[in-house]
XYZ file of C-alpha atoms in Angstrom:
540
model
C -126.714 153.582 80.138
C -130.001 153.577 82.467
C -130.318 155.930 85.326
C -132.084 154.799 88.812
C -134.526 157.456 87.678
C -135.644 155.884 84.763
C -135.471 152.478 86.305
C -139.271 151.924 86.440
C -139.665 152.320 82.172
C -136.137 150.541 81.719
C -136.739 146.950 84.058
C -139.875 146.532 81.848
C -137.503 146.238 79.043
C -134.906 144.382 80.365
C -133.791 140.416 79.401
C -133.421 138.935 82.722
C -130.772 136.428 81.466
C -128.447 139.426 79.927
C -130.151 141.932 82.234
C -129.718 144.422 79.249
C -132.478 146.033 77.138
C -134.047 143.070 75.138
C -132.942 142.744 71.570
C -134.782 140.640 69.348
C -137.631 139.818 72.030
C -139.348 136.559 72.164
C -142.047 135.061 74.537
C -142.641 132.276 75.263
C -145.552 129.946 76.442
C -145.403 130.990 80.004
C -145.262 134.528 79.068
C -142.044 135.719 79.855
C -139.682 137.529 77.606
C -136.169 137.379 76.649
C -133.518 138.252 73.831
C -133.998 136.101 71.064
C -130.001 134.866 71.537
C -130.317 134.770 75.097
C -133.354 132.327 75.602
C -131.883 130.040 72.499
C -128.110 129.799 74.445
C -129.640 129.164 77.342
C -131.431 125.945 76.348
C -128.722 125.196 74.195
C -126.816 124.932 77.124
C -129.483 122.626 79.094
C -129.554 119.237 77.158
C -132.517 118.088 79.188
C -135.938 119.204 79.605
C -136.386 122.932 78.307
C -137.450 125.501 81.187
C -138.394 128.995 82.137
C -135.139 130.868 83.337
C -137.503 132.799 85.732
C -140.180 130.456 86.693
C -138.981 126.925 85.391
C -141.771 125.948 83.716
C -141.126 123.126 81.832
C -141.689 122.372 78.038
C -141.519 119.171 76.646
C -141.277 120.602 73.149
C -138.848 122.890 72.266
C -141.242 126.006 71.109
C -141.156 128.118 68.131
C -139.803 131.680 68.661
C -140.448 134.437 66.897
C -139.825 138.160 67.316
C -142.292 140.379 68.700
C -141.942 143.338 67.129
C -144.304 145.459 69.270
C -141.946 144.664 72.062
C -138.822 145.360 69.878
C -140.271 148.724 68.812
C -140.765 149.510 72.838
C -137.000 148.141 73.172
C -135.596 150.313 70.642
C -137.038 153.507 71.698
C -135.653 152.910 75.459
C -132.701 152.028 74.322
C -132.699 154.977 72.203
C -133.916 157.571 75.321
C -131.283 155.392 77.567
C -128.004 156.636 75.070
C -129.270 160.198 74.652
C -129.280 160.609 78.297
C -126.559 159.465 79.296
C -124.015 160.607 76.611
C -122.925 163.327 78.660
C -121.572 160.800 81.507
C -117.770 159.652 80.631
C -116.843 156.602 81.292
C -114.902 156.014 84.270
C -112.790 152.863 83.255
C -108.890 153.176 83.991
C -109.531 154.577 87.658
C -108.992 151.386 89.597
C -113.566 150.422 89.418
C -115.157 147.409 87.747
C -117.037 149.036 85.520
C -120.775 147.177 84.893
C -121.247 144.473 82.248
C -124.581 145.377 80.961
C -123.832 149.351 80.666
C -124.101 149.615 76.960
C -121.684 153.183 75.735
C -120.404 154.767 78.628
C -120.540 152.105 81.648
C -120.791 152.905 84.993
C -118.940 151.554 88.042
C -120.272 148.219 89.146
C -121.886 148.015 92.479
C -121.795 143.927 93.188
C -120.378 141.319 91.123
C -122.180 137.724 90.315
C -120.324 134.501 91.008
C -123.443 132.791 89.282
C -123.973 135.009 86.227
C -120.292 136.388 85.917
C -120.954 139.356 85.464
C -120.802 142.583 87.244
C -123.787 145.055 87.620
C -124.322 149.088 88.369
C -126.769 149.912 90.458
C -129.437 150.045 88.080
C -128.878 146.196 86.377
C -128.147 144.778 89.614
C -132.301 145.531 90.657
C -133.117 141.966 89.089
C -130.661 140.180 91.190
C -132.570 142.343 94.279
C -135.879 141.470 93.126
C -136.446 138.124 91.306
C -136.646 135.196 93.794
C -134.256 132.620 91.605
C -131.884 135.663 91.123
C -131.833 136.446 94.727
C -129.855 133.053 95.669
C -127.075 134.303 93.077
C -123.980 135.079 95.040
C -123.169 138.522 95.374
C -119.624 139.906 96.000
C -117.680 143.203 95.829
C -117.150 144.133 92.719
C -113.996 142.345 90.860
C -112.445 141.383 87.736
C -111.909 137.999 86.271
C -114.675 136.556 87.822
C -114.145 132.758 86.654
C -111.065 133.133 88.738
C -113.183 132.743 91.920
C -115.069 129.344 90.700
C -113.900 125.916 92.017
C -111.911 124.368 89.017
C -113.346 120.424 90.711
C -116.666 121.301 91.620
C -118.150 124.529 89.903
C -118.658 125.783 93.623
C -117.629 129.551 94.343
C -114.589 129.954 96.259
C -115.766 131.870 99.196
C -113.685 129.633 102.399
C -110.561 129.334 103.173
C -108.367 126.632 104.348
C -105.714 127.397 106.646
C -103.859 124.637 106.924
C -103.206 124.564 103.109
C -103.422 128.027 102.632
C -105.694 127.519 99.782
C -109.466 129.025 98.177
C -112.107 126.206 98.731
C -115.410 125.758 98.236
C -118.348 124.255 100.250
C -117.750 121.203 98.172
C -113.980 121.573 98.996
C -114.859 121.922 102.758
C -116.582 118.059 102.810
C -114.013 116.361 100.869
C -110.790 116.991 100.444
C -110.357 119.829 103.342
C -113.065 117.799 105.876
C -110.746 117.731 109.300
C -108.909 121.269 108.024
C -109.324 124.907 110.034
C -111.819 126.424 107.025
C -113.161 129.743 107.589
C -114.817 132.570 105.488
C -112.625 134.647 102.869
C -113.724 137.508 105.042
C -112.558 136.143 108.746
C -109.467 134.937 106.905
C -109.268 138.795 105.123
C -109.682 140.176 108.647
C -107.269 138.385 110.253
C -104.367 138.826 107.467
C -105.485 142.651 107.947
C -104.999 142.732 111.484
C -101.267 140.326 110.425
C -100.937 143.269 108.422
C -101.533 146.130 110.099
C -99.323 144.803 113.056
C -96.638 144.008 110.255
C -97.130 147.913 109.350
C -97.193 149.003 112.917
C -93.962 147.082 113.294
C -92.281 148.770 110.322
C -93.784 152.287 110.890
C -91.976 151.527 114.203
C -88.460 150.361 112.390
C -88.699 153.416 109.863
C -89.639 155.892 112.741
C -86.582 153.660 114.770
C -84.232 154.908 111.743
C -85.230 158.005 110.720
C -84.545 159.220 114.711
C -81.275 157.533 114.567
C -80.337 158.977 110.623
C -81.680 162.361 112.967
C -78.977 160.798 115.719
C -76.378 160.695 113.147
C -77.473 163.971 111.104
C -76.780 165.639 115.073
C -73.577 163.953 115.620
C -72.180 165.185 112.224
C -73.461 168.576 112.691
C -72.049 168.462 116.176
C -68.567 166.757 114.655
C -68.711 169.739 111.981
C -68.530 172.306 114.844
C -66.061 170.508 117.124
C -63.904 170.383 114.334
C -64.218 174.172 113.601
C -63.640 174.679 116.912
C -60.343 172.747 117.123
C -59.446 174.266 113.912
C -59.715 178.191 115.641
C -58.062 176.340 118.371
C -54.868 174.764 116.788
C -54.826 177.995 114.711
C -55.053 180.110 118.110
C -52.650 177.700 119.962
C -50.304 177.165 117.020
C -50.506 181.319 116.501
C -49.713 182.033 119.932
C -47.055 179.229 120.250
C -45.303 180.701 117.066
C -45.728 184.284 118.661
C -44.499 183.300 121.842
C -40.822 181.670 120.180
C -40.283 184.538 118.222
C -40.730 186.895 121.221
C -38.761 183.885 123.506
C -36.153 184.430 120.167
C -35.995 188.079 120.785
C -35.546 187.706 124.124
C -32.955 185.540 123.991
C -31.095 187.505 121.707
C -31.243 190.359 123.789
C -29.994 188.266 126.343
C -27.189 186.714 124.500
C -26.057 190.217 123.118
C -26.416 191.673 126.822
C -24.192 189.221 128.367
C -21.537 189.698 125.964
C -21.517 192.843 126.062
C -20.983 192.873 129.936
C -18.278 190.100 129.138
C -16.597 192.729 126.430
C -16.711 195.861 129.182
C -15.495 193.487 131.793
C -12.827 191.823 129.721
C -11.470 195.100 128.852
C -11.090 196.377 132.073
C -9.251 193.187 132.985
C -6.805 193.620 129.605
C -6.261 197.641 130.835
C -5.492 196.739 134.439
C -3.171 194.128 133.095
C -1.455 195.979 130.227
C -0.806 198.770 133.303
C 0.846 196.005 135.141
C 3.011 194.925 132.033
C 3.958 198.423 132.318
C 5.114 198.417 135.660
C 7.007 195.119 135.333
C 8.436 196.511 131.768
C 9.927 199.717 133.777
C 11.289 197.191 136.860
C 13.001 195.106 134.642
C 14.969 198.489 132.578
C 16.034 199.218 136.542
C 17.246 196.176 137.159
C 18.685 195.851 133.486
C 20.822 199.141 133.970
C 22.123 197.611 136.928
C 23.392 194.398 135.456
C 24.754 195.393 132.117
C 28.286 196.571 133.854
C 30.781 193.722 134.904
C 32.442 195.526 137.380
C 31.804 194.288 140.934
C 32.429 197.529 142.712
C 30.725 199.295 140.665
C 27.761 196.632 140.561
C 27.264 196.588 144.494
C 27.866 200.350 144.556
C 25.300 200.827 141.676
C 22.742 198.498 143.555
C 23.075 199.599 147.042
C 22.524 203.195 145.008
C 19.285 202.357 143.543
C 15.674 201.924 145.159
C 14.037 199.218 143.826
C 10.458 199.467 144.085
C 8.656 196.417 143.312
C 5.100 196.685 140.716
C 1.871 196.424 142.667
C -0.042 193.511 140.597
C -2.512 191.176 141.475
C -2.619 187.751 140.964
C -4.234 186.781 137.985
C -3.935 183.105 138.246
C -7.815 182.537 139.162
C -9.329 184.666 136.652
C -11.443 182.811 133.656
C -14.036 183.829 131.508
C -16.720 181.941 130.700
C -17.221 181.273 127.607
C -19.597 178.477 127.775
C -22.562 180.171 129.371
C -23.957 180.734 125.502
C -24.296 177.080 125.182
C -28.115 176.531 124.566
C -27.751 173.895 121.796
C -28.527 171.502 124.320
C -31.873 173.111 125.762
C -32.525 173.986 122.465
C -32.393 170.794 120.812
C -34.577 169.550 123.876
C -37.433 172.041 123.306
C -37.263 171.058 119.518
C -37.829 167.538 120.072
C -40.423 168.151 122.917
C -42.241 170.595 120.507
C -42.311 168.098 117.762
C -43.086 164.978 119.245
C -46.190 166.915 120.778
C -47.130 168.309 117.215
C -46.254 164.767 115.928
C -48.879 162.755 117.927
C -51.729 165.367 116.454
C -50.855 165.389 113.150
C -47.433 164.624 111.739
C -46.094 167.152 108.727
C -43.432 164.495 107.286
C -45.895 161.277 106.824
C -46.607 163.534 103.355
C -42.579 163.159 102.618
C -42.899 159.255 103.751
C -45.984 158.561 101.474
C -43.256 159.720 98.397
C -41.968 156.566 99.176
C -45.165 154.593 98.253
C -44.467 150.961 96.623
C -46.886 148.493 94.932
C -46.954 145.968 97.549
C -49.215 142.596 96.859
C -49.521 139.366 98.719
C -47.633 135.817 98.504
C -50.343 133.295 97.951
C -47.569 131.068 98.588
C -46.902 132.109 102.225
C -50.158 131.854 103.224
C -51.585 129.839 106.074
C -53.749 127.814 104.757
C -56.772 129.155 106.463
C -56.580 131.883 104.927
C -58.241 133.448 101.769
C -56.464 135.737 99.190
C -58.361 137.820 97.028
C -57.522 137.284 92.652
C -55.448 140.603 93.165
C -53.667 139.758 95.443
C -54.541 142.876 97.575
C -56.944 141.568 100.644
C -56.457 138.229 102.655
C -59.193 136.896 105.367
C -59.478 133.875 107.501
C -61.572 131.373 106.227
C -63.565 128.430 107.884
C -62.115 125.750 106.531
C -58.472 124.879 105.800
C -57.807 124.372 102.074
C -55.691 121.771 100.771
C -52.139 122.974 99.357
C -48.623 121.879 99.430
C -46.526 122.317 102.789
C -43.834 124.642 101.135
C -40.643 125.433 103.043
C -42.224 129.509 102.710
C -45.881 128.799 103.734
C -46.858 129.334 107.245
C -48.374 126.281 108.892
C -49.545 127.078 112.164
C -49.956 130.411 112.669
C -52.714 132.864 110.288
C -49.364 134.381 108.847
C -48.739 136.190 105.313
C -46.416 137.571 103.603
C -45.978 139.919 100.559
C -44.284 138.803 97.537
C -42.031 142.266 97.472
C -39.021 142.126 99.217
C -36.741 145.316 100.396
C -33.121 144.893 100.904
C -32.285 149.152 100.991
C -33.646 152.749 100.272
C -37.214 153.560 102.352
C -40.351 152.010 101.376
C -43.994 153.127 102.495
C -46.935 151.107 102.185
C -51.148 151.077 103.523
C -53.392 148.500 104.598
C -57.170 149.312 105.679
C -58.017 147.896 108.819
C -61.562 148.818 109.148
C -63.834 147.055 110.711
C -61.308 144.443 112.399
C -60.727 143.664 116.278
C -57.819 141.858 115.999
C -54.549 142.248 113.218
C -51.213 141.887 112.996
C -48.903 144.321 110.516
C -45.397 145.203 110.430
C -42.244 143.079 108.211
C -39.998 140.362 108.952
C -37.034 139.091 107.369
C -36.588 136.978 104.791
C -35.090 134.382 106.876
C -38.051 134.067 109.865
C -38.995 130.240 111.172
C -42.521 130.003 108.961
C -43.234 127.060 110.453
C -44.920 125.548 114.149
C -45.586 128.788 116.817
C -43.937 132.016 116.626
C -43.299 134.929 118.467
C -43.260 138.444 117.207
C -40.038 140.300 118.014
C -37.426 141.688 116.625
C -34.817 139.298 117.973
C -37.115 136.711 115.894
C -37.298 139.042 112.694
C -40.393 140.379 113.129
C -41.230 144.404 113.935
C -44.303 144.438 114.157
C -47.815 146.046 116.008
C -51.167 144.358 117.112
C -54.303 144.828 117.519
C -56.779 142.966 120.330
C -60.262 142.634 121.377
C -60.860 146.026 119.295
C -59.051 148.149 121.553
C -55.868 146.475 122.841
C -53.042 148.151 120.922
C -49.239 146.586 121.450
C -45.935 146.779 120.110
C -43.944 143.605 120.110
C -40.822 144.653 120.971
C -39.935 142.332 123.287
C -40.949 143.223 125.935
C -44.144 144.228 124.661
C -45.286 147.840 124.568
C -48.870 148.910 125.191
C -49.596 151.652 123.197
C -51.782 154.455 124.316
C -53.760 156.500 121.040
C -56.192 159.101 120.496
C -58.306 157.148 118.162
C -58.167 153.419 116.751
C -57.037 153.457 112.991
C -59.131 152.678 110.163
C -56.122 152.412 108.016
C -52.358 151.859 109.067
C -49.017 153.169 107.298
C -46.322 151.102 107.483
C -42.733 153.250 106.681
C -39.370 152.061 106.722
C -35.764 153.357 106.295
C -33.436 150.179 106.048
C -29.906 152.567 105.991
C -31.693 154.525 109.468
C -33.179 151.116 110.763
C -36.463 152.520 111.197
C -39.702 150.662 111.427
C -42.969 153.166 111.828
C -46.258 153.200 112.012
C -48.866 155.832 111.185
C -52.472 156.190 111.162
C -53.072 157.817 108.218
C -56.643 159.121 108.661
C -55.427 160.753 111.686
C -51.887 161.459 110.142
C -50.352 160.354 114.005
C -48.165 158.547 114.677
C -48.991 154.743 116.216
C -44.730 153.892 117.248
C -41.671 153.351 115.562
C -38.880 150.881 115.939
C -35.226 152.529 115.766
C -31.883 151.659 115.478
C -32.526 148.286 113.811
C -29.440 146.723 112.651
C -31.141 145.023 108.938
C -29.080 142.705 107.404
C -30.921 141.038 105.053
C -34.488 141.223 102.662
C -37.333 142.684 104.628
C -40.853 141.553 103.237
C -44.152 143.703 104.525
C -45.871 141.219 106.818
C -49.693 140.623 107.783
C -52.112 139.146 109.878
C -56.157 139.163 109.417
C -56.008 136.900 112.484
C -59.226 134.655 113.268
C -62.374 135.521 112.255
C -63.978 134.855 115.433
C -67.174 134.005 114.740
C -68.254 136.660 112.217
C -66.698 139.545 114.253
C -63.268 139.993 112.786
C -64.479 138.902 109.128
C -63.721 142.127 107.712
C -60.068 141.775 105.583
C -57.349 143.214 105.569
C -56.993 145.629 102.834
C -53.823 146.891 100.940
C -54.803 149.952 99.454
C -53.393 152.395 97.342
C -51.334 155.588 98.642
């Protein structure tokens, strides 16, 4: 490898066709020197006239070469000095460089590459190119690999334009024929230009990845702030539910020390009343001896004289006719009862206790392929169902739902309590609930109960209603992400849950079922893309 510092000795030694240290030097008539190899390729490779590579002379005759050793001795020695001072120098290949061509051992990193000479040169064997007039017109480039790559397959010309419109390499050639009435500009105005395409393209997703990492920031926030709000109602409900349970059982106590107060004022009261009267059963007792030693005899002088004798003094009693007790002033079952069923309905719409008992009652429900409107899709498994955009064609079956986007499930419950799920999640509109066997499946139908159906809706993503008939709008805490459907056929109860939440949505009661209920479900339109999500029966 040659240094710039030994430059001067080395270019003296140098075959300006391989630009390396001659080997096997020859000269030729017009004086200049080349590798022995190098010279005979060269006119090998011209069929015409043999020339100079350097000054073109011309030579009608092919001359003789031979070696000239004096020059090979010089060669060798240089070549010899170049090695020994530059073994200490690695080689830098691997690191992403073009490494020079001519470098013999270690190579150094190219500083320009030839389109002419395909080759690429260090700093050192690029001088010629720098110096020699016929090497001067070579075309220089960065450096880069796979040089041939950059040459005009049609016309030999190096690919250094670029054609817009056919987003293509072209040469000057290229520019006058095929790609004459084209937009052609330089590789490097085209390079420019992509690079500024670029770096707006990078600006723009700098901007989308700064755009999401504030809003994964947003949502790291809103989860840290969920975390505490929901430690906070946790101290809460403990506090509230604490103080709630402390203040019964002190409202108990209390009302046991009512209860035993009041009858023991009834007791000391009562007894007074049964002393007051037993003293007046005395009295009356003692009368009635009086007036029973006057009528034992059956004389009637003796009788009147006997009774005209005696002083009859009459008992001193009171009238007892308008006393009562009341007994019924210890009747709190009914207030009672009332603050029970206040209590738990309000405990209820927060969070339930008995969905755990109604989920016990779980069943394997999966849906009727048969029933379905034929809009819609159901999955192989039978466990999701959307609406599709376009209707398939299938048999009109007495049990398939024509008209309206209608399912049912194949399972059918005629007693006992069933329990079953269906994810809702990312749906505006639904309809969930069961029907009887016997519902019209055919034409338009309305959801009631005096039609079969007990049922809930969802609308426009927030709209939640209870065909009863008359509807019911229901007011909840949160929409549902997925929706428990329970029901007691013996009770006649229909009920709905969220069971994320573990609320309660509403419940229909005292249903009189007479005959198979099925579970019943609506994905309802998709509505352009925005209530394509399906509905989902999942697994309890």
């Amino acid at each position: 490898m040659a240094y710039a510092n030994s430059s001067t000795v080395v270019e003296k030694f140098l075959c300006s066709i391989c630009l390396d240290v001659f080997t096997k030097p020859v000269s030729i008539p017009c004086g200049h020197n080349f590798c022995l190899n190098c010279i005979t390729e060269y006119w090998d490779n011209h069929n015409t006239v043999c020339q100079c590579p350097l000054c073109t002379e011309k030579f009608y005759n092919r001359p003789t070469l031979r070696v000239n050793t004096f020059i090979a001795q010089m060669a060798a020695e240089v070549k010899t000095s170049v090695q020994e001072k530059s073994c200490g120098i690695p080689e830098q290949a691997g690191n992403g460089n073009v490494l020079c061509g001519i470098c013999t051992g270690a190579k150094l990193p190219a500083l320009k590459s030839c389109l002419v000479c395909f080759m690429s040169y260090c700093e050192t064997h690029l001088e010629p190119h720098q110096r020699i007039s016929a090497m001067k017109k070579h075309k220089l480039i960065h450096p880069a690999e796979d040089l041939e790559s950059r040459i005009c397959e049609k016309h030999d010309g190096a690919l250094e334009l670029f054609c817009q419109v056919d987003q293509m390499f072209v040469c000057e050639s290229c520019k006058d024929s095929d790609h004459k009435n084209h937009k052609i500009v330089s590789l490097e105005e085209e390079a420019q230009m992509r690079k500024a395409l670029l770096e707006i393209d990078k600006d723009d997703s700098d901007q989308m990845i700064q755009v999401r990492e504030q809003k994964i920031e947003e949502i790291q926030r809103s989860v840290e702030a969920s975390r505490n709000n929901a430690a906070k109602a946790q101290s809460y409900s403990t506090h509230v539910m604490t103080a709630v349970v402390d203040y019964i059982k002190r409202s108990q106590a209390e009302l046991t020390g009512v209860i035993q107060t009041k009858q023991k004022i009834i007791e000391t009261e009562t007894e007074g009343f049964i002393k007051e009267l037993e003293g007046e059963i005395m009295q009356i007792k003692q009368h009635n001896l009086q007036l029973n030693q006057v009528s034992l005899t059956n004389d009637a002088f003796v009788f009147l004289e006997k009774f005209l004798s005696l002083t009859i003094t009459p008992p001193q009693v009171k009238d007892w006719s308008d006393l009562t007790i009341d007994s019924d002033q210890f009747t709190v079952r009914g207030a009672l009862t009332k603050l029970e069923s206040t209590v738990m309905t309000e405990i209820r719409m927060l969070c339930d206790p008995d969905l755990k008992e109604m989920q016990r009652h779980a069943v394997d429900v999966t849906l009727d392929p048969e029933t379905a409107n034929p809009f819609l899709n159901v999955s192989e498994d039978g466990k999701q169902v959307t609406h599709g955009d376009r209707k398939r064609n299938l048999p009109n079956k007495p049990e398939r739902f024509d008209n309206v986007l209608n399912i049912l499930a194949k399972e059918g419950f005629s007693s006992g309590k069933f329990y079953y799920e269906v994810q809702v999640k990312g749906k505006t509109h639904w309809d969930l609930g069961v029907a009887n066997q016997s519902i019209n499946r055919k034409g338009d139908i309305r959801l009631s109960p005096t039609n079969g159906y007990w049922t809930i809706w969802l609308r426009k993503g927030n709209e939640f209603t209870a065909n009863a008939g008359p509807a019911i709008y229901l007011h909840v805490r949160e929409m549902p992400q997925k929706v428990g459907v329970f029901v007691d056929y013996e009770e006649g109860q229909v009920s709905f849950y969220n069971v994320d939440a573990r609320a309660p949505i509403f419940s229909f009661t005292g249903c009189n079922f007479t005959e198979k209920l099925f579970p019943f479900f609506s994905p309802c339109a998709n509505d352009g893309g925005k209530n394509s999500a399906p509905l989902i029966i999942t697994p309890v």
